[in-house]
Short mmCIF file of C-alpha atoms and ligand atoms in Angstrom, two decimals:
data_model
loop_
_atom_site.label_atom_id
_atom_site.label_comp_id
_atom_site.label_asym_id
_atom_site.label_seq_id
_atom_site.Cartn_x
_atom_site.Cartn_y
_atom_site.Cartn_z
CA MET A 1 -151.55 220.92 -39.93
CA LYS A 2 -153.14 220.51 -36.39
CA ASN A 3 -155.59 217.23 -36.69
CA ILE A 4 -154.58 214.41 -38.73
CA ILE A 5 -156.37 211.02 -39.13
CA VAL A 6 -154.12 208.06 -39.46
CA THR A 7 -155.76 204.98 -40.76
CA GLY A 8 -154.10 201.63 -39.65
CA GLY A 9 -152.54 203.59 -36.96
CA ALA A 10 -152.46 200.43 -34.73
CA GLY A 11 -150.64 198.28 -37.19
CA PHE A 12 -146.95 198.03 -37.96
CA ILE A 13 -146.02 201.13 -40.05
CA GLY A 14 -148.95 203.12 -38.97
CA SER A 15 -147.85 202.76 -35.32
CA ASN A 16 -144.46 203.91 -35.97
CA PHE A 17 -145.97 207.08 -37.78
CA VAL A 18 -147.79 208.01 -35.04
CA HIS A 19 -144.77 207.74 -32.48
CA TYR A 20 -142.89 209.62 -34.88
CA VAL A 21 -145.34 212.37 -35.21
CA VAL A 22 -145.87 212.70 -31.22
CA ASN A 23 -142.01 212.70 -30.78
CA ASN A 24 -141.15 215.19 -33.54
CA HIS A 25 -144.37 217.44 -33.99
CA PRO A 26 -145.79 218.54 -30.60
CA GLU A 27 -148.20 220.76 -32.46
CA VAL A 28 -150.23 217.87 -34.13
CA HIS A 29 -153.17 216.05 -32.77
CA VAL A 30 -153.59 212.38 -34.31
CA THR A 31 -156.85 210.21 -34.19
CA VAL A 32 -156.14 206.78 -35.33
CA LEU A 33 -158.88 205.29 -37.20
CA ASP A 34 -158.13 201.18 -36.77
CA LYS A 35 -160.42 198.17 -37.04
CA LEU A 36 -157.98 196.09 -34.82
CA THR A 37 -157.69 193.15 -37.41
CA TYR A 38 -155.54 190.25 -36.34
CA ALA A 39 -152.75 192.68 -37.45
CA GLY A 40 -153.79 195.77 -35.51
CA ASN A 41 -152.84 195.82 -31.64
CA ARG A 42 -153.64 198.64 -29.14
CA GLU A 43 -150.46 197.85 -27.38
CA ASN A 44 -148.51 199.56 -30.42
CA LEU A 45 -149.84 202.66 -29.12
CA ALA A 46 -149.55 202.09 -25.53
CA GLY A 47 -147.70 204.98 -23.56
CA LEU A 48 -148.75 207.87 -25.91
CA PRO A 49 -150.24 210.86 -24.28
CA ALA A 50 -154.05 210.65 -24.38
CA ASP A 51 -154.43 214.30 -25.26
CA ARG A 52 -152.35 213.80 -28.47
CA VAL A 53 -153.57 210.57 -29.82
CA GLU A 54 -157.06 209.09 -29.88
CA LEU A 55 -157.84 205.82 -31.04
CA VAL A 56 -161.06 205.23 -32.90
CA VAL A 57 -161.70 201.58 -33.47
CA GLY A 58 -163.78 201.23 -36.75
CA ASP A 59 -163.60 200.43 -40.40
CA ILE A 60 -162.43 202.51 -43.40
CA CYS A 61 -165.15 201.16 -45.24
CA ASP A 62 -167.87 202.63 -42.95
CA ALA A 63 -168.67 205.63 -44.82
CA PRO A 64 -170.72 207.57 -42.02
CA LEU A 65 -168.01 207.03 -39.79
CA VAL A 66 -165.22 208.10 -42.11
CA ASP A 67 -167.42 211.12 -43.05
CA SER A 68 -167.86 212.09 -39.19
CA LEU A 69 -164.19 211.97 -38.68
CA VAL A 70 -162.65 213.46 -41.93
CA GLN A 71 -165.00 216.57 -41.56
CA LYS A 72 -163.06 217.79 -38.40
CA ALA A 73 -159.59 216.94 -39.73
CA ASP A 74 -156.95 218.66 -41.68
CA ALA A 75 -155.52 215.65 -43.37
CA VAL A 76 -155.78 212.03 -43.80
CA VAL A 77 -152.72 209.73 -43.89
CA HIS A 78 -153.89 206.27 -45.18
CA TYR A 79 -151.80 202.97 -43.88
CA ALA A 80 -154.85 200.79 -43.15
CA ALA A 81 -154.68 197.94 -45.40
CA GLU A 82 -154.55 194.10 -45.59
CA SER A 83 -150.95 193.75 -46.01
CA HIS A 84 -149.59 190.09 -46.25
CA ASN A 85 -149.11 188.48 -49.87
CA ASP A 86 -149.36 185.17 -48.60
CA ASN A 87 -152.73 185.68 -46.90
CA SER A 88 -153.77 187.29 -50.29
CA LEU A 89 -153.06 184.18 -51.93
CA LYS A 90 -155.26 182.10 -49.64
CA ASP A 91 -158.10 184.65 -49.63
CA PRO A 92 -158.14 187.82 -51.57
CA SER A 93 -161.48 189.08 -50.52
CA PRO A 94 -160.72 191.10 -47.70
CA PHE A 95 -157.75 192.48 -49.84
CA ILE A 96 -160.49 193.81 -52.41
CA GLN A 97 -162.78 195.20 -49.53
CA THR A 98 -160.32 197.19 -47.30
CA ASN A 99 -157.54 197.98 -49.84
CA ILE A 100 -160.05 199.29 -52.84
CA ILE A 101 -163.24 200.08 -51.25
CA GLY A 102 -161.67 201.34 -47.98
CA SER A 103 -159.56 203.76 -49.89
CA TYR A 104 -162.43 204.76 -52.24
CA THR A 105 -164.32 205.36 -49.01
CA LEU A 106 -161.50 207.79 -47.70
CA ILE A 107 -161.01 209.55 -50.87
CA GLU A 108 -164.74 210.44 -51.33
CA ALA A 109 -164.89 211.93 -47.73
CA CYS A 110 -161.68 213.92 -48.58
CA ARG A 111 -163.09 215.02 -51.85
CA LYS A 112 -166.42 216.11 -50.04
CA TYR A 113 -164.83 217.98 -47.19
CA ASN A 114 -161.55 219.25 -49.22
CA VAL A 115 -159.32 217.67 -46.90
CA ARG A 116 -155.41 216.83 -47.67
CA TYR A 117 -155.03 213.15 -48.43
CA HIS A 118 -151.84 211.23 -48.35
CA HIS A 119 -152.05 207.75 -49.64
CA VAL A 120 -149.52 205.21 -48.60
CA SER A 121 -148.70 202.47 -51.00
CA THR A 122 -146.07 199.96 -51.91
CA ASP A 123 -143.05 199.44 -54.50
CA GLU A 124 -145.07 196.02 -55.55
CA VAL A 125 -147.40 197.80 -57.79
CA TYR A 126 -144.46 197.97 -60.26
CA GLY A 127 -144.13 193.99 -60.39
CA ASP A 128 -140.57 192.78 -60.20
CA LEU A 129 -137.44 193.57 -61.70
CA PRO A 130 -134.47 191.00 -62.94
CA LEU A 131 -131.73 190.02 -60.70
CA ARG A 132 -128.73 192.53 -60.90
CA GLU A 133 -126.63 189.73 -62.39
CA ASP A 134 -129.23 189.28 -65.29
CA LEU A 135 -129.12 192.73 -66.34
CA PRO A 136 -126.75 193.88 -69.09
CA GLY A 137 -123.81 195.77 -67.64
CA HIS A 138 -124.79 194.09 -64.32
CA GLY A 139 -127.48 196.53 -63.58
CA GLU A 140 -125.91 199.89 -63.34
CA GLY A 141 -128.25 201.96 -65.91
CA VAL A 142 -131.57 202.66 -67.07
CA GLY A 143 -134.62 200.18 -65.88
CA GLU A 144 -132.30 199.04 -63.17
CA LYS A 145 -134.73 200.35 -60.23
CA PHE A 146 -138.30 201.27 -60.34
CA THR A 147 -138.90 205.16 -60.70
CA PRO A 148 -142.18 207.15 -60.68
CA GLU A 149 -142.30 206.40 -64.34
CA THR A 150 -142.23 202.61 -64.31
CA ARG A 151 -145.27 200.87 -65.54
CA TYR A 152 -147.68 199.36 -63.13
CA ASN A 153 -147.59 195.46 -63.29
CA PRO A 154 -148.60 194.05 -60.05
CA SER A 155 -148.12 190.24 -59.48
CA SER A 156 -150.38 189.20 -56.66
CA PRO A 157 -153.80 189.83 -55.24
CA TYR A 158 -152.41 191.96 -52.41
CA SER A 159 -150.21 194.20 -54.94
CA SER A 160 -153.02 194.49 -57.60
CA SER A 161 -155.48 195.66 -54.68
CA LYS A 162 -152.82 198.34 -53.67
CA ALA A 163 -152.21 199.39 -57.59
CA SER A 164 -155.92 199.72 -57.99
CA SER A 165 -156.04 202.06 -55.05
CA ASP A 166 -153.41 204.34 -56.31
CA LEU A 167 -155.06 204.55 -59.76
CA LEU A 168 -158.30 205.57 -58.06
CA VAL A 169 -156.30 208.44 -56.23
CA ARG A 170 -154.72 209.55 -59.58
CA ALA A 171 -158.15 209.79 -61.11
CA TRP A 172 -159.73 211.37 -58.09
CA VAL A 173 -156.60 214.05 -58.57
CA ARG A 174 -157.25 214.80 -61.93
CA SER A 175 -161.08 214.64 -62.25
CA PHE A 176 -162.17 216.04 -58.88
CA GLY A 177 -159.07 218.00 -57.87
CA LEU A 178 -158.52 215.80 -54.79
CA GLN A 179 -155.56 217.32 -52.71
CA ALA A 180 -153.60 214.07 -52.66
CA THR A 181 -149.96 212.77 -53.04
CA ILE A 182 -149.26 209.11 -53.31
CA SER A 183 -146.02 207.06 -51.84
CA ASN A 184 -144.61 203.94 -52.72
CA CYS A 185 -142.29 202.49 -50.56
CA SER A 186 -140.09 199.27 -50.28
CA ASN A 187 -139.87 196.46 -47.64
CA ASN A 188 -140.01 198.03 -43.95
CA TYR A 189 -138.38 196.18 -40.94
CA GLY A 190 -138.42 197.39 -37.37
CA PRO A 191 -140.28 197.15 -34.07
CA TYR A 192 -144.24 196.23 -34.04
CA GLN A 193 -144.22 194.26 -37.49
CA HIS A 194 -146.42 191.28 -37.35
CA ILE A 195 -144.89 188.06 -36.97
CA GLU A 196 -146.20 186.71 -40.02
CA LYS A 197 -143.70 188.70 -41.86
CA PHE A 198 -140.33 187.57 -43.19
CA ILE A 199 -138.03 189.27 -40.53
CA PRO A 200 -140.05 188.92 -37.14
CA ARG A 201 -141.02 185.66 -38.43
CA GLN A 202 -137.45 184.02 -38.34
CA ILE A 203 -136.47 186.31 -35.16
CA THR A 204 -139.46 184.96 -33.39
CA ASN A 205 -138.78 181.30 -34.55
CA ILE A 206 -135.17 181.42 -33.40
CA LEU A 207 -136.26 182.50 -29.94
CA SER A 208 -138.85 179.74 -29.95
CA GLY A 209 -136.40 177.12 -30.81
CA ILE A 210 -138.14 176.73 -34.29
CA ARG A 211 -135.85 176.43 -37.27
CA PRO A 212 -136.30 179.52 -39.61
CA LYS A 213 -138.16 179.03 -43.09
CA LEU A 214 -136.58 180.40 -46.34
CA TYR A 215 -139.03 180.58 -49.29
CA GLY A 216 -137.44 178.52 -52.39
CA SER A 217 -133.54 179.25 -53.00
CA GLY A 218 -133.72 182.54 -51.16
CA GLN A 219 -132.35 184.60 -54.04
CA ASN A 220 -135.11 187.02 -54.19
CA VAL A 221 -134.07 190.62 -53.57
CA ARG A 222 -135.80 192.98 -51.07
CA ASP A 223 -134.94 196.80 -50.66
CA TRP A 224 -134.97 197.06 -46.90
CA ILE A 225 -135.82 200.48 -45.07
CA HIS A 226 -136.18 201.08 -41.36
CA THR A 227 -139.82 201.98 -40.68
CA ASN A 228 -138.52 205.33 -38.88
CA ASP A 229 -137.08 206.37 -42.22
CA HIS A 230 -140.30 205.70 -44.02
CA SER A 231 -142.23 207.79 -41.47
CA SER A 232 -139.96 210.93 -42.10
CA ALA A 233 -140.24 210.61 -45.57
CA VAL A 234 -144.19 210.54 -45.44
CA TRP A 235 -144.06 213.53 -43.11
CA ALA A 236 -142.06 215.32 -45.54
CA ILE A 237 -144.52 214.56 -48.64
CA LEU A 238 -147.43 215.40 -46.36
CA THR A 239 -146.12 218.80 -45.42
CA LYS A 240 -143.92 219.73 -48.54
CA GLY A 241 -145.04 217.38 -51.48
CA LYS A 242 -146.40 218.69 -54.37
CA ILE A 243 -150.22 217.94 -54.95
CA GLY A 244 -150.94 215.13 -57.41
CA GLU A 245 -147.29 213.75 -57.40
CA THR A 246 -145.88 210.28 -56.62
CA TYR A 247 -143.02 209.76 -54.66
CA LEU A 248 -140.96 206.39 -53.98
CA ILE A 249 -139.58 205.90 -50.75
CA GLY A 250 -136.25 203.85 -50.43
CA ALA A 251 -132.99 203.69 -48.86
CA ASP A 252 -130.79 201.80 -50.95
CA GLY A 253 -131.14 198.62 -48.92
CA GLU A 254 -130.96 195.87 -51.34
CA GLN A 255 -130.22 192.10 -49.89
CA ASP A 256 -131.44 188.99 -50.83
CA ASN A 257 -133.52 186.62 -48.54
CA LYS A 258 -130.76 184.25 -47.80
CA ALA A 259 -128.23 186.64 -46.90
CA VAL A 260 -130.53 188.44 -44.51
CA LEU A 261 -131.57 185.09 -42.93
CA GLU A 262 -127.68 184.52 -42.44
CA LEU A 263 -127.25 187.60 -40.78
CA MET A 264 -129.87 187.06 -38.41
CA LEU A 265 -128.64 183.83 -37.58
CA GLU A 266 -125.13 185.31 -37.05
CA LEU A 267 -126.47 187.98 -34.75
CA MET A 268 -128.50 185.50 -32.93
CA GLY A 269 -125.62 183.33 -32.29
CA GLN A 270 -126.62 180.26 -34.56
CA PRO A 271 -124.98 178.21 -37.25
CA GLN A 272 -125.22 179.72 -40.83
CA ASP A 273 -127.15 176.57 -41.98
CA ALA A 274 -129.53 176.28 -39.28
CA TYR A 275 -132.74 176.89 -41.33
CA ASP A 276 -135.09 174.99 -43.56
CA GLN A 277 -135.88 175.73 -47.32
CA VAL A 278 -139.70 175.47 -47.86
CA LYS A 279 -142.11 175.71 -50.68
CA ASP A 280 -141.71 179.02 -52.75
CA ARG A 281 -144.48 181.59 -52.77
CA PRO A 282 -146.61 181.26 -55.89
CA GLY A 283 -145.77 184.14 -58.28
CA HIS A 284 -142.81 185.17 -55.96
CA ASP A 285 -141.55 188.62 -57.02
CA LEU A 286 -137.85 188.32 -57.90
CA ARG A 287 -136.52 191.72 -56.98
CA TYR A 288 -137.65 194.89 -55.78
CA ALA A 289 -135.17 198.25 -55.92
CA ILE A 290 -136.17 201.81 -55.32
CA ASP A 291 -134.77 204.82 -57.17
CA SER A 292 -135.87 207.72 -54.47
CA THR A 293 -133.92 210.57 -56.32
CA LYS A 294 -137.03 212.54 -56.76
CA LEU A 295 -137.95 212.54 -52.96
CA ARG A 296 -134.34 213.20 -52.11
CA GLU A 297 -133.79 216.03 -54.54
CA GLU A 298 -137.25 217.71 -54.31
CA LEU A 299 -137.87 217.42 -50.50
CA GLY A 300 -134.35 217.34 -49.26
CA TRP A 301 -135.29 213.84 -47.51
CA GLN A 302 -132.68 211.75 -46.37
CA PRO A 303 -132.61 207.92 -44.49
CA GLU A 304 -131.24 207.93 -41.25
CA PHE A 305 -130.99 204.35 -40.42
CA THR A 306 -128.72 202.96 -43.18
CA ASP A 307 -126.64 200.43 -41.05
CA PHE A 308 -128.79 197.51 -41.84
CA LYS A 309 -126.93 195.37 -39.47
CA SER A 310 -127.24 197.51 -36.36
CA GLY A 311 -131.03 198.18 -37.31
CA LEU A 312 -131.36 194.36 -37.42
CA GLN A 313 -129.66 194.01 -34.05
CA HIS A 314 -131.98 196.55 -32.63
CA THR A 315 -135.01 194.85 -33.94
CA ILE A 316 -133.89 191.39 -32.63
CA ASP A 317 -133.38 193.15 -29.14
CA TRP A 318 -136.98 194.50 -29.50
CA TYR A 319 -138.28 191.24 -30.23
CA ARG A 320 -136.38 189.47 -27.34
CA LYS A 321 -137.66 192.21 -25.05
CA HIS A 322 -141.24 192.08 -26.01
CA GLU A 323 -142.19 188.28 -25.99
CA ASP A 324 -145.59 189.51 -24.21
CA TRP A 325 -146.11 191.35 -27.58
CA TRP A 326 -145.99 188.18 -29.82
CA GLN A 327 -145.92 184.92 -27.90
CA ALA A 328 -149.58 184.21 -27.61
CA GLU A 329 -149.94 184.43 -31.48
CA LYS A 330 -146.93 182.52 -32.51
CA ALA A 331 -148.41 178.95 -32.41
CA ALA A 332 -151.41 179.88 -34.67
CA VAL A 333 -149.21 181.62 -37.06
CA GLU A 334 -146.65 178.93 -37.69
CA ALA A 335 -149.79 176.32 -37.80
CA ASN A 336 -151.16 178.31 -40.37
CA TYR A 337 -147.94 178.46 -42.63
CA ALA A 338 -147.61 174.53 -42.08
CA LYS A 339 -150.90 174.05 -43.75
CA SER A 340 -149.48 175.18 -46.88
CA GLY A 341 -145.96 173.51 -46.52
CA GLN A 342 -144.16 176.76 -45.52
P1 LIG B 401 -150.26 195.95 -40.82
O1 LIG B 401 -150.88 194.72 -41.37
O2 LIG B 401 -149.10 195.66 -39.91
O3 LIG B 401 -151.29 196.91 -40.51
C1 LIG B 401 -152.41 197.23 -40.80
C2 LIG B 401 -153.42 198.09 -40.03
O4 LIG B 401 -154.62 198.24 -40.90
C3 LIG B 401 -153.72 197.25 -38.86
O5 LIG B 401 -153.49 197.96 -37.67
C4 LIG B 401 -155.30 196.99 -39.08
O6 LIG B 401 -156.06 196.51 -37.81
C5 LIG B 401 -155.56 198.01 -39.99
N1 LIG B 401 -156.86 197.70 -40.74
C6 LIG B 401 -156.91 196.79 -41.75
N2 LIG B 401 -158.16 196.68 -42.40
C7 LIG B 401 -158.88 197.70 -41.78
C8 LIG B 401 -159.86 198.45 -41.91
N3 LIG B 401 -160.82 197.79 -43.12
N4 LIG B 401 -160.36 199.60 -41.57
C9 LIG B 401 -159.44 200.25 -40.44
N5 LIG B 401 -158.41 199.33 -40.47
C10 LIG B 401 -157.85 198.49 -40.80
O7 LIG B 401 -149.42 196.64 -42.46
P2 LIG B 401 -148.06 197.80 -42.40
O8 LIG B 401 -147.23 196.63 -42.92
O9 LIG B 401 -147.98 198.51 -41.22
O10 LIG B 401 -148.57 198.24 -43.74
C11 LIG B 401 -149.10 199.55 -43.48
C12 LIG B 401 -149.44 200.15 -44.82
O11 LIG B 401 -147.99 200.61 -45.46
C13 LIG B 401 -150.23 199.49 -45.97
O12 LIG B 401 -150.99 200.43 -46.87
C14 LIG B 401 -149.10 198.56 -46.68
O13 LIG B 401 -149.49 198.41 -48.12
C15 LIG B 401 -148.13 199.84 -47.01
N6 LIG B 401 -146.38 199.40 -47.08
C16 LIG B 401 -146.25 198.50 -46.28
C17 LIG B 401 -144.83 197.98 -46.58
C18 LIG B 401 -144.28 196.78 -45.77
O14 LIG B 401 -142.91 196.66 -45.71
N7 LIG B 401 -145.06 196.28 -44.54
C19 LIG B 401 -144.09 198.46 -47.40
C20 LIG B 401 -144.59 199.61 -48.20
C21 LIG B 401 -145.84 199.93 -48.07
O1 LIG B 402 -140.96 182.74 -43.85
C1 LIG B 402 -141.03 183.55 -44.88
N1 LIG B 402 -139.78 183.03 -45.58
C2 LIG B 402 -139.54 183.81 -46.65
O2 LIG B 402 -138.61 183.32 -47.35
C3 LIG B 402 -141.79 184.75 -45.36
C4 LIG B 402 -142.80 184.99 -44.55
C5 LIG B 402 -141.08 185.35 -46.54
N2 LIG B 402 -140.33 184.83 -47.13
C6 LIG B 402 -139.66 185.70 -48.19
C7 LIG B 402 -140.74 186.25 -49.36
C8 LIG B 402 -140.10 187.72 -49.72
O3 LIG B 402 -139.38 187.35 -50.65
O4 LIG B 402 -139.05 187.00 -47.66
C9 LIG B 402 -139.41 188.04 -48.50
C10 LIG B 402 -140.02 189.11 -47.65
O5 LIG B 402 -141.58 188.61 -47.42
P1 LIG B 402 -142.64 189.35 -46.66
O6 LIG B 402 -142.12 189.84 -45.32
O7 LIG B 402 -143.83 188.81 -46.63
O8 LIG B 402 -142.67 190.60 -47.61
P2 LIG B 402 -143.05 191.14 -48.94
O9 LIG B 402 -143.90 190.15 -49.53
O10 LIG B 402 -141.72 191.45 -49.78
O11 LIG B 402 -144.06 192.29 -48.91
C11 LIG B 402 -143.77 193.43 -47.88
O12 LIG B 402 -143.05 194.75 -48.35
C12 LIG B 402 -143.88 195.27 -49.36
C13 LIG B 402 -144.85 193.97 -47.21
O13 LIG B 402 -145.46 192.75 -46.48
C14 LIG B 402 -145.92 194.41 -47.94
O14 LIG B 402 -146.95 195.01 -47.27
C15 LIG B 402 -145.22 195.38 -48.62
O15 LIG B 402 -146.05 196.32 -49.56
#
């Protein structure tokens, strides 16, 4: 696999994957296809060698452009998406366009030129789980975590658009023999994450003298994974995964939002109660949790960054050192949240 296309490679997880490939696989050339929406940033690729990484600014819905790139590639790794649940509740239209039509455009091109395709998706396609304390026997048993067999049951415009694209990929594998794999990962954290998202929003709030904002009671659980571990898992699936299979990616990182916020406050030297509880997200998923046994046992993958506290500390340090990266956007992001009481 010498020439790969990474869609959305100027966004948070896509750019971390590009860095991962450049650092670990010297034989691979990466073409990033990215529209540079509000969430994409050239700076995320700064410093990478020009002979290894090329940025093509364009839309995954642009079929002639996608065709011209895909016919020269060995594989497509598809990260590009509208990715924020809160935005999808305000205006679903770009989610339908990019996440569904864009994915369709890519798989059609991969089918035409018989190019290997990896589809990056989310655990949110499965909907949510009850809190552990509400499960019989407090949650150690069947149905306690998402598995590849869990029924699709998405809650938001974002997650339903991702679910739609997953189903297109499954159908293209079965009907057309598309050489594809799918991965569904839990919540990522790490450098280059847009400041609209929970962890970077609160870090940059504290750095800006703004009180952090917790939705509702903060009992909602997310299963945190460091974005580098997501990258190593996607690489393992791309190179060793079985065509047509779905792999769930997670690192056993369940935490409720209140606990994550209190840890950030502690690491940043703030009192534990120095935050505001704000209006809850409509349809807010309660709990996500991934069973990644299949990925670990079949492909021998393991997460490296399993100490959440130190991963969070590194992430805080990154935002502290890279104020130039986020400062210009901060006021507008907060003004937008304020409009919906969040
Ligand atoms: P992000 O919003 O940070 O980045 C998305 C990137 O896609 C941006 O660079 C943007 O410019 C680009 N893009 C958007 N629309 C485009 C279009 N029409 N054509 C070309 N490029 C376009 O998102 P992220 O958090 O890095 O998520 C990346 C992928 O990983 C998404 O598919 C998302 O569903 C999935 N995912 C994310 C998480 C998470 O925790 N953030 C977890 C599991 C899966
Ligand atoms: O200010 C906030 N306060 C708050 O309490 C924000 C922005 C969020 N939250 C809560 C909502 C969620 O329970 O924190 C949790 C995490 O929120 P987000 O960062 O918006 O992530 P989430 O909705 O869980 O979705 C993320 O993980 C799965 C990514 O954004 C998706 O792209 C991915 O598919």
